XYZ file of C-alpha atoms in Angstrom:
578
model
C 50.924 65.601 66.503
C 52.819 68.760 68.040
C 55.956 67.974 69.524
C 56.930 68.861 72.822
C 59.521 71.074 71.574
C 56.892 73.945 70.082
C 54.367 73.113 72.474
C 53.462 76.248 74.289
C 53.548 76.142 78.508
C 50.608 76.541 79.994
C 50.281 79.765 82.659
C 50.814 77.891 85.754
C 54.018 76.030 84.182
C 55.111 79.538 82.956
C 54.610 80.649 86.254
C 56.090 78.030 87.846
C 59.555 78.418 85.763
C 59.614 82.295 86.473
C 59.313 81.363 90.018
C 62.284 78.727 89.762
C 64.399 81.210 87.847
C 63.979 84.086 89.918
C 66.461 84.678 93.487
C 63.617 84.434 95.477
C 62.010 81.405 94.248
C 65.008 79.436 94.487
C 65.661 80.799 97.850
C 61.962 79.774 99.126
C 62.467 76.266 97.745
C 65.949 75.838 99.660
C 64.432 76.945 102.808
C 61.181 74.430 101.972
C 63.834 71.981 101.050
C 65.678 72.427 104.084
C 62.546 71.997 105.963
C 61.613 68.963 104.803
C 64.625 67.271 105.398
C 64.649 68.604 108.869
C 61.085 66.715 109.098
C 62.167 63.896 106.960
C 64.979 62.630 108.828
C 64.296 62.966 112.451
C 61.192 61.226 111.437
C 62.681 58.358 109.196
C 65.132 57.362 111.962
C 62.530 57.471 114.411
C 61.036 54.387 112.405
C 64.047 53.045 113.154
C 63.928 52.710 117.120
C 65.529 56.176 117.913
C 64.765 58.010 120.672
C 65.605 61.419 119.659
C 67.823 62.673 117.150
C 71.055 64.727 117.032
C 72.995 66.433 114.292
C 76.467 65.960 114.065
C 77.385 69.340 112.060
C 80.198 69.298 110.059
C 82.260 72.589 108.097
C 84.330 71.741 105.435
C 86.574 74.057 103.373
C 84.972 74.580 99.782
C 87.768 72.154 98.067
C 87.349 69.636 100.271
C 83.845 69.597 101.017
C 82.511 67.359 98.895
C 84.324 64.257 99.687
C 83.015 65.208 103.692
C 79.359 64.785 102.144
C 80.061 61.564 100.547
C 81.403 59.986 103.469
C 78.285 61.630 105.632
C 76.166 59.848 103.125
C 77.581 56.400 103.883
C 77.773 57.292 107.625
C 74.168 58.254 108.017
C 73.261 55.540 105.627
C 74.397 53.147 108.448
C 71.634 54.908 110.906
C 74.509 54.931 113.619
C 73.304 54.994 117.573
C 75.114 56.469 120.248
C 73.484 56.007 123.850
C 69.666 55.557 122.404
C 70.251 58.814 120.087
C 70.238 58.508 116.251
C 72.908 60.703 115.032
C 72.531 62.354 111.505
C 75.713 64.186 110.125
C 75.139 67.236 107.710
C 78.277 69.409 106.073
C 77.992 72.913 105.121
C 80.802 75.009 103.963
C 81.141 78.296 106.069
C 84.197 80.269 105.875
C 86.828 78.917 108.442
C 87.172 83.186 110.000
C 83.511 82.469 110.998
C 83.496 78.975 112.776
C 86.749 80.824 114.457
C 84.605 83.590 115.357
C 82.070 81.238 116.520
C 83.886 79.250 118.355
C 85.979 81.958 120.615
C 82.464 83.622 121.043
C 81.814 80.575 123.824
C 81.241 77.218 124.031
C 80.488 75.335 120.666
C 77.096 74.382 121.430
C 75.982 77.960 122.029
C 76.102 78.797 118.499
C 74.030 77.876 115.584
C 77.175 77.534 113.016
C 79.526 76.321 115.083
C 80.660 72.773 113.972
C 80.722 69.625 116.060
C 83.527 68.935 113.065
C 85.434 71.330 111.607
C 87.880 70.909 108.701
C 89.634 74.428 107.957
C 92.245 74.357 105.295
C 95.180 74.568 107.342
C 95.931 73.937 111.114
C 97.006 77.633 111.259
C 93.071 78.163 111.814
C 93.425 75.818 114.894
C 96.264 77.525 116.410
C 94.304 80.975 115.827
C 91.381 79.921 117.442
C 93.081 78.376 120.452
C 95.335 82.116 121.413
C 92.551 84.198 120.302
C 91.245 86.504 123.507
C 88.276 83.873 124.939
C 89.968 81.158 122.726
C 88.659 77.613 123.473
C 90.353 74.594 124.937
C 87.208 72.129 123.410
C 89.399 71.332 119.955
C 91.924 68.760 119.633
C 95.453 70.032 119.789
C 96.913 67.970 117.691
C 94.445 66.728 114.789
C 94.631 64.174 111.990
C 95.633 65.714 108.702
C 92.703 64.924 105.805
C 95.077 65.440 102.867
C 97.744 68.715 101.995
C 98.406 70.906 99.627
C 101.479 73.457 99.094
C 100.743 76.874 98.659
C 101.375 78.151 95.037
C 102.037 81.067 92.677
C 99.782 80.069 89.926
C 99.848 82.064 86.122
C 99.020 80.838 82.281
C 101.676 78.593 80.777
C 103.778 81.193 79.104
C 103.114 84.054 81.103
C 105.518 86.769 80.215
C 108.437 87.873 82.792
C 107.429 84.264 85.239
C 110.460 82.310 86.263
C 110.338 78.476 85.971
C 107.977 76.935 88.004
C 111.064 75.209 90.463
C 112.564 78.560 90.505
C 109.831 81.388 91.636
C 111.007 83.521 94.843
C 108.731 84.809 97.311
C 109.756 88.474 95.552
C 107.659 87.909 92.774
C 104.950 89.179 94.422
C 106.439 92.208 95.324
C 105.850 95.897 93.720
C 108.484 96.076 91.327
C 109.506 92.584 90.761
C 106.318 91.360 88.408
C 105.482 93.540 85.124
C 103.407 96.531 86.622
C 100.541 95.780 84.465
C 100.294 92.495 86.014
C 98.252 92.675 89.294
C 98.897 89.616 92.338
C 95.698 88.280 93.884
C 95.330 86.728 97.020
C 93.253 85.559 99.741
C 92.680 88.182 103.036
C 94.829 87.110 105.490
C 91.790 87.184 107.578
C 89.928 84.693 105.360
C 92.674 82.067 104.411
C 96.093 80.365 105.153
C 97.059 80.949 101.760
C 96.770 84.718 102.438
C 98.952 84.617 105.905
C 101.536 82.062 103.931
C 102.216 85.549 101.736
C 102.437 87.973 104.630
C 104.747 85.479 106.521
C 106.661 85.454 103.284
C 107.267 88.751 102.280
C 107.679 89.662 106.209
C 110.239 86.793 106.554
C 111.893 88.337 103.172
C 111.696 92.441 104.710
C 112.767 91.908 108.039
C 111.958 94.518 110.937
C 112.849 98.023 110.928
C 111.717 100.852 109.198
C 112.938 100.276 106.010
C 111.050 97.027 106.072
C 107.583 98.479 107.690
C 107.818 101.119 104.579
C 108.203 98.343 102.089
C 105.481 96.406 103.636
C 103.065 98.941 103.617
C 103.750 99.692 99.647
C 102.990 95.625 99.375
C 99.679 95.589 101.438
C 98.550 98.790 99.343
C 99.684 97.338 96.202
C 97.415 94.101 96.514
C 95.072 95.598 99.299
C 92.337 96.272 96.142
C 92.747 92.425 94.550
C 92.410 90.557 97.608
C 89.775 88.339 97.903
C 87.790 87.502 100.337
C 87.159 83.986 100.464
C 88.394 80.690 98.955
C 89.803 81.653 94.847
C 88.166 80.169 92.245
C 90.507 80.176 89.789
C 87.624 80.018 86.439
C 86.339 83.354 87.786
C 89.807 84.605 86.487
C 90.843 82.750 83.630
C 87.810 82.547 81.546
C 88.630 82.542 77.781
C 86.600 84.929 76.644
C 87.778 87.848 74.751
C 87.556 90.282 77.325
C 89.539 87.892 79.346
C 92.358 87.802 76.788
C 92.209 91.857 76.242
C 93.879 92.270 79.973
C 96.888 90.869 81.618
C 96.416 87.808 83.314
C 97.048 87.815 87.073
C 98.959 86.176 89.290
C 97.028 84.368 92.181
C 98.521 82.648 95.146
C 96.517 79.057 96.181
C 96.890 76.043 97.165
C 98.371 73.384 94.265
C 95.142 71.252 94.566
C 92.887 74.700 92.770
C 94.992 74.480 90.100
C 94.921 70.181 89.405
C 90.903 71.274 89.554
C 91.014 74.326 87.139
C 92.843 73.108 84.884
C 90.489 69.646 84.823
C 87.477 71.839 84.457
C 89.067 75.220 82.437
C 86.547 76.103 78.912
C 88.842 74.746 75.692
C 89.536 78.601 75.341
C 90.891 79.132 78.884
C 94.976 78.880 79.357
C 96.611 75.910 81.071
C 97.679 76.912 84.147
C 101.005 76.027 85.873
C 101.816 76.127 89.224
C 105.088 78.113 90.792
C 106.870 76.793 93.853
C 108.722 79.079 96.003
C 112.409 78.154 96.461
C 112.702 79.443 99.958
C 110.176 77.390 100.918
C 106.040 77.596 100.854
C 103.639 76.639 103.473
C 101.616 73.049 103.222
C 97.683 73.018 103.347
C 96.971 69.775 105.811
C 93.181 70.023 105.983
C 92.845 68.948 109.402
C 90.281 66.690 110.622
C 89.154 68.910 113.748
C 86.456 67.709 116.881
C 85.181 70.615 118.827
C 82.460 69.010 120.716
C 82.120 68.312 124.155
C 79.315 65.372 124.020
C 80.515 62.139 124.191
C 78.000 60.906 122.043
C 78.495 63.524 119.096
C 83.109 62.937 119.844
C 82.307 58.900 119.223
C 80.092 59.580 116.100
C 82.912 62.679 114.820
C 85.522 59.416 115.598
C 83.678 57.223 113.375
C 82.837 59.647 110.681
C 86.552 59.498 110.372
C 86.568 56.450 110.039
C 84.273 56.330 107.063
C 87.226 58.702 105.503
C 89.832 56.719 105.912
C 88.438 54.045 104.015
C 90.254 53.707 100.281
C 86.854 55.121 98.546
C 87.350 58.340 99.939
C 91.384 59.001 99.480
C 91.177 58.158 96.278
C 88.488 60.994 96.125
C 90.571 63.297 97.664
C 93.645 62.026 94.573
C 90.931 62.526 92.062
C 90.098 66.590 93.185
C 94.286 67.077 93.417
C 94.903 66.778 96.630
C 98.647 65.326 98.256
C 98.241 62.616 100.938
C 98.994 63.988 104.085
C 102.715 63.438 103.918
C 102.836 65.434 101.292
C 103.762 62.697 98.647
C 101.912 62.979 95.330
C 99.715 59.885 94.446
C 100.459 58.520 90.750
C 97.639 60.012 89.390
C 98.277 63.286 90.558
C 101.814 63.598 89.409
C 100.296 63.002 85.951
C 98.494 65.981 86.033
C 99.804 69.274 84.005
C 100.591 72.038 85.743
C 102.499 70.903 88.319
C 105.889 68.986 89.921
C 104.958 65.828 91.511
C 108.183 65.765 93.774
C 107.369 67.311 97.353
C 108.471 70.879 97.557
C 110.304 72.271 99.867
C 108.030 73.446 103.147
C 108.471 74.718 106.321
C 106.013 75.297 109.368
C 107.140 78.466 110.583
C 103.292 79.596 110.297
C 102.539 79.475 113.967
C 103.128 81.441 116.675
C 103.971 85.115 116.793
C 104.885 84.596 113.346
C 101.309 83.700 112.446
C 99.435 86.527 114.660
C 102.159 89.208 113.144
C 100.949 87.950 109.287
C 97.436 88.925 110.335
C 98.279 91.893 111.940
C 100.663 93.587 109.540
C 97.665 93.313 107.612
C 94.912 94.304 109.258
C 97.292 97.642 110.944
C 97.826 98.128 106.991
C 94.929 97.404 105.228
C 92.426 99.184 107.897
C 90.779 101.933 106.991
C 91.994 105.930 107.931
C 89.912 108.741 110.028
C 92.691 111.506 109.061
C 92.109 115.277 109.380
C 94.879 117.169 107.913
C 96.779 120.374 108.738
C 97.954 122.757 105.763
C 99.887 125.217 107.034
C 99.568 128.790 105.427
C 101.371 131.286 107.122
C 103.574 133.524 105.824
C 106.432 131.365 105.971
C 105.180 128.443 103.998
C 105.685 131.514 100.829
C 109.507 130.710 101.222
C 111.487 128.613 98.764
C 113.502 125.577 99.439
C 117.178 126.238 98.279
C 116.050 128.349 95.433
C 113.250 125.757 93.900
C 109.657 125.655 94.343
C 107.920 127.275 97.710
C 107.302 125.786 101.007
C 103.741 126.099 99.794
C 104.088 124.438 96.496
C 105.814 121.179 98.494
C 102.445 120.897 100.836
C 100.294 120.955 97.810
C 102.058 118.202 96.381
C 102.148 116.381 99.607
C 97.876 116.675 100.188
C 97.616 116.194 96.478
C 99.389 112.984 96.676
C 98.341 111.592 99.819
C 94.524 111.943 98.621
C 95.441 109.857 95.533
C 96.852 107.060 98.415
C 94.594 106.716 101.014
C 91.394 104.449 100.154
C 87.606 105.528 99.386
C 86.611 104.559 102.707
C 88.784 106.691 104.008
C 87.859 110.037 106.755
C 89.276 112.697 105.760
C 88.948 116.515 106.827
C 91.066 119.587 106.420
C 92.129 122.969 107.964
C 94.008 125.361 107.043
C 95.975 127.367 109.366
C 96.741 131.287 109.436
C 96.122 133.609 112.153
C 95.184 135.663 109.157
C 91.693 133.132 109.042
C 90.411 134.996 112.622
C 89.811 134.258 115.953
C 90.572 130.543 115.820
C 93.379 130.630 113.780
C 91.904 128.416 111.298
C 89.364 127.826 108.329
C 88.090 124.485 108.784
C 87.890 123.603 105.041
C 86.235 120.386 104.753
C 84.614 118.408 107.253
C 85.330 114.778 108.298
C 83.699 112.785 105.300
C 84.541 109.471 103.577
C 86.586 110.043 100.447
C 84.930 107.787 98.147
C 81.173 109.387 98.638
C 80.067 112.080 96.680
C 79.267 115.704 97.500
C 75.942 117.091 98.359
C 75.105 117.559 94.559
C 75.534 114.235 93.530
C 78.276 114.801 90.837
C 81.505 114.352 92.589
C 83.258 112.167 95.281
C 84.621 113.885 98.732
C 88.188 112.849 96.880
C 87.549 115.275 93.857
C 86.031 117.774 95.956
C 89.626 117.655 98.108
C 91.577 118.030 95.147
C 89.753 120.696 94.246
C 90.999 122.721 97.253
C 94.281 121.637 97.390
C 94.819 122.814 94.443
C 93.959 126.342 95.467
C 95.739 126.835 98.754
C 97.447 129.677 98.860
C 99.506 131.622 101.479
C 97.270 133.526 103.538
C 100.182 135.297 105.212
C 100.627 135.787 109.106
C 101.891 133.219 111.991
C 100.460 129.499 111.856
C 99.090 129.284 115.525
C 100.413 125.946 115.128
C 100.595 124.477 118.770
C 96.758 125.755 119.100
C 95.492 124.026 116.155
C 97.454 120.872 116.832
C 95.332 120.554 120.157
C 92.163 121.543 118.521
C 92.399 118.793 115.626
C 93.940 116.445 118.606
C 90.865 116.859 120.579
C 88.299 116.796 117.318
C 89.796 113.482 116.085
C 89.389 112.224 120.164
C 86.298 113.332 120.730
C 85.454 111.719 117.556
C 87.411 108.693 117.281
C 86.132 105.328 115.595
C 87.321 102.044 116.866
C 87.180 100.351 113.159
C 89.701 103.142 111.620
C 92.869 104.141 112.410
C 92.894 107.479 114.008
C 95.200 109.899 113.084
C 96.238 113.806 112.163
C 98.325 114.994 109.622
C 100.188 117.965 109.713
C 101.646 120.337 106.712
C 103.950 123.051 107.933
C 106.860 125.373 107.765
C 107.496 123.496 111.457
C 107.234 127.316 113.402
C 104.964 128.467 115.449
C 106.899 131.674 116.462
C 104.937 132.095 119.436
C 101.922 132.943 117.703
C 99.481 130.272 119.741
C 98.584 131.045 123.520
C 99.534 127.157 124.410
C 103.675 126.978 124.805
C 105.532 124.301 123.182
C 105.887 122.898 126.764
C 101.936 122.806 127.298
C 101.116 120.994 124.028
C 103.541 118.108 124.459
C 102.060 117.395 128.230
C 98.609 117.983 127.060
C 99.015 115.513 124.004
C 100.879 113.031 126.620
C 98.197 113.521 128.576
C 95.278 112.760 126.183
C 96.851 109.934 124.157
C 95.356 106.897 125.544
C 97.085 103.422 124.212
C 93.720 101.506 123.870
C 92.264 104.344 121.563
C 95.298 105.644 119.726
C 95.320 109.032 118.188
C 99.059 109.996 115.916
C 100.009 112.750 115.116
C 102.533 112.793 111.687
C 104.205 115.687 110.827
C 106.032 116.671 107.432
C 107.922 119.747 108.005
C 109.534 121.311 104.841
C 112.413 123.195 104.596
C 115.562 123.446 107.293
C 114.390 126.149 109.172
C 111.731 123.757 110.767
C 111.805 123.526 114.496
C 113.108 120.165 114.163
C 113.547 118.762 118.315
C 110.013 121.200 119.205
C 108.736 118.753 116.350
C 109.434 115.494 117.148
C 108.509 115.690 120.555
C 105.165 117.011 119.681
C 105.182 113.589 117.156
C 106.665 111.471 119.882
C 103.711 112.433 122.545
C 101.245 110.410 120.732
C 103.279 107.608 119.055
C 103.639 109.152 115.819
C 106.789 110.275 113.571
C 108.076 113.777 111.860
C 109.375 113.671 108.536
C 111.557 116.735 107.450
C 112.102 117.184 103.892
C 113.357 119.619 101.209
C 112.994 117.407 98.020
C 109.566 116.925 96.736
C 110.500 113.477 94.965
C 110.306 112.354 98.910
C 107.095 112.892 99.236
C 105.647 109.620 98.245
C 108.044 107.648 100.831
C 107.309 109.981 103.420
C 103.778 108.944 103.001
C 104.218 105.110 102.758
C 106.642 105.627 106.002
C 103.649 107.707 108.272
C 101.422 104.583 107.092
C 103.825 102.076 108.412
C 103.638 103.419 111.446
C 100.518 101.848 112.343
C 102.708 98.432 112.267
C 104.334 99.856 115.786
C 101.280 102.371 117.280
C 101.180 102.899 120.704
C 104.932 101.412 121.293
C 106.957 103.517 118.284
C 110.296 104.104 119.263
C 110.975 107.497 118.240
């Protein structure tokens, strides 16, 4: 008798398999799934002496989400009634940016993901939603906390150059502080707490001024490319495998409770994680048990869904997947746990506020991608040499060559070059206005490459600059062209003379740049002037008229500061002080 184990599948089971393995056949039985509950139900509680039926939607954080769908379990199993309508509650986990989206879009009920019950990871979410432009006054101010859980610096047991875990500052995650080599991940500041907790950090840690906006900027480009973009899970980084231990581990900032679950799951070839606690204090997860709903029906079944959580069963759930209670105290069974100090660390809520809008902001200003056309200047007095070393010239290459290596692929970028020796205009308008990371019309290069390409062979093309006409013209072209998801912006490479060689005066450009620069759609202009014979007041003016900043140098070693300064400028555009 054949076994089952040789026996060959007949064509409708083989069928039938390649169907259930394949994206789309698992997708069309989800959606038939999801059907047939949404028959199923309504229809079983009808049995039951219901009316009609309502959903009480719920949105959980991943982590936490499936102690929400136990407790919905035993809730629905108790077919509750509110006012002659059967109420049925269903979780989902949707990112806690989009129910905040959803929810300042208008009122809850207008939108088919936002929750009657929402449970974000942190209350910062609440807050958010609440002072965001068309925020909403539905959700509690004040809700119950579910559970917490400290945000962490987490890294192998071992790991090379780490502190002890009781003695980790906020630096760490700094450029320069951590071995090169050894990147920092976190969450966008957009998409989780965890994410803000580092900007309010290392903000908190800077300070304010310029010195501080420059440092900033070098963080946000630092860990701009290792960001992630939802909620970490921490086995998608430490896997085991031998690729895995070929690079240098990472270190990723989440809450305590993903590392109490990785290191529960983690393969037997996967390091032990351990968990670092900031000594100037971290920011505490408190999972907050939010009602958004207006109905008084669906606000009495949200109270008694509650409830159902508060019961023993479901806290001791919440222990089991390495959650604190709510106090922060760590139950027995979690301070057994490796990985981790059970005694409460030190927290703070200084998360809110202005403090909590300017850790979202200093990232998006940061992180947002540039629409930049760039001015090489190529008169005749960009041949000169600075104090006896390397030309005027030689300095700008350096300058474009390096600031193409620092801005993004999704960068804009164009470039002129100016000479009255190029014609009529003044100008050859090198490259058009292109996104860096996209290749050329042959297919075998990126915009980037093809940049660098004619950087590298600038050369003087003698003459005056016609510098105050060109700095209108490539005003006006970003204007006229300007895109609301970039920041705007021209960059200019010069000697800093114009010598009367435009037909604007100096007087003319700065009104006519006042003029155009409108606060709501914010063109800057940066210069970087080399050498001491730059027209140093005409300059900054000129910079000043649209919010942006001159930089006067002589020593190319400053030209990768000088960069990482014009970029922090976006912190302060339109109010720089100049």
């Amino acid at each position: 008798m054949p076994s089952g184990r040789h026996r060959l599948a007949s064509p409708k089971t083989e069928i039938a398999r390649r169907v259930f393995r394949s994206p789309l056949g698992v997708t069309a039985m989800v959606v038939a799934l999801i059907a047939v509950v949404a028959i199923a139900v309504p229809f079983g509680l009808n049995m039951f002496g219901c009316d009609d039926t309502r959903y009480l939607r719920v949105s959980a954080t991943q982590s936490i989400a499936p102690v929400l769908r136990e407790a919905a379990d035993e809730f629905n199993s108790d077919r509750p009634v509110y006012g002659g309508e059967c109420v049925y509650a269903q979780v989902d986990e949707i990112a806690p940016h989009r129910i905040m989206t959803a929810l300042v879009g208008g009122r809850a009920g207008d939108s088919t993901i936002a929750p009657h019950v929402w449970v974000p990871e942190s209350s910062a979410w609440v807050e958010l939603t609440r002072v965001s432009e068309g925020g909403t006054h539905v959700i509690e101010t004040d809700p119950p906390s579910l559970a917490s859980s400290p945000v962490v610096l987490a890294a192998p047991e071992g790991t090379e150059g780490m502190p002890d875990p009781d003695d980790t500052p906020w630096t760490l995650v700094l450029p320069g502080e951590r071995d090169p080599q050894r990147p920092l991940v976190m969450v966008d500041p957009n998409r989780g707490a965890d994410g803000m907790t580092v900007m309010h950090a290392v903000r908190r840690h800077l300070g304010s001024g310029d010195d501080a906006d420059t440092a900033m900027t070098d963080f946000v480009r630092d860990v701009q490319l290792d960001s992630a973009f939802g909620e970490i899970d921490l086995g998608t980084f430490y896997t085991g495998s031998r690729t895995a231990e070929e690079r240098v581990d990472p270190v990723i900032v989440v809450p305590e409770q993903a590392v109490v679950s990785y290191n529960a799951d983690r393969a037997p070839s996967a390091p032990q994680l351990e968990a670092h606690y900031p000594i100037e204090g971290t920011v505490g997860m408190d999972y907050p048990y939010v009602t958004t709903t207006e109905s008084s029906a669906l606000r009495s079944a949200a109270a008694d869904l509650y409830e159902v959580l508060r019961q023993d069963t479901y806290r001791s759930r919440l222990r089991e997947l390495g959650f604190r209670e709510p106090d922060g105290t760590a139950s027995r069974k979690l301070a057994q746990q490796p990985g981790l100090i059970a005694e409460e660390p030190p927290t703070h809520e200084d998360l809110t506020g202005d403090a909590l809008l300017a850790s979202v902001t200093d990232w998006n200003r940061l992180s947002m991608p540039s629409r930049t056309l760039v001015l090489a200047d190529t008169s005749a007095g960009m041949a000169e040499d600075l104090d006896g070393g390397p030309t005027r010239l030689e300095i700008a290459r350096q300058a474009a060559l390096l600031g193409l290596s620092l801005f993004p692929d999704e960068t804009d970028m164009g470039l002129w070059l100016m000479s009255d020796e190029y014609g009529r205009n003044g100008r050859d308008e090198a490259a058009d206005m292109h996104q860096l990371g996209t290749a050329d019309r042959s297919g075998e290069g990126t915009r980037r490459q093809e940049l660098i390409e004619v950087a590298e062979e600038i050369a003087v093309q003698g003459g005056e600059s016609r510098l105050y006409d060109n700095i209108l013209a490539a005003y006006d072209q970003v204007q006229d062209n300007y895109h609301e998801d970039k920041i705007n912006s021209v960059i200019l490479l010069t000697a800093g003379q114009d010598e009367g060689s435009s037909d604007i005066s100096h007087e003319e450009l700065v009104a006519a740049l006042q003029d155009r620069f409108d606060p709501r759609r914010p063109v800057s202009t940066f210069i970087i002037a080399f050498g001491a014979q730059a027209e140093t007041e005409e300059l900054r003016q000129i910079a000043a008229a649209t919010s942006g900043s001159l930089f006067v140098t002589e020593d190319p070693d400053e030209i990768g500061d000088i960069f990482l300064s014009s970029i922090s400028r976006r912190l302060c555009v339109p109010d720089c002080d100049n």
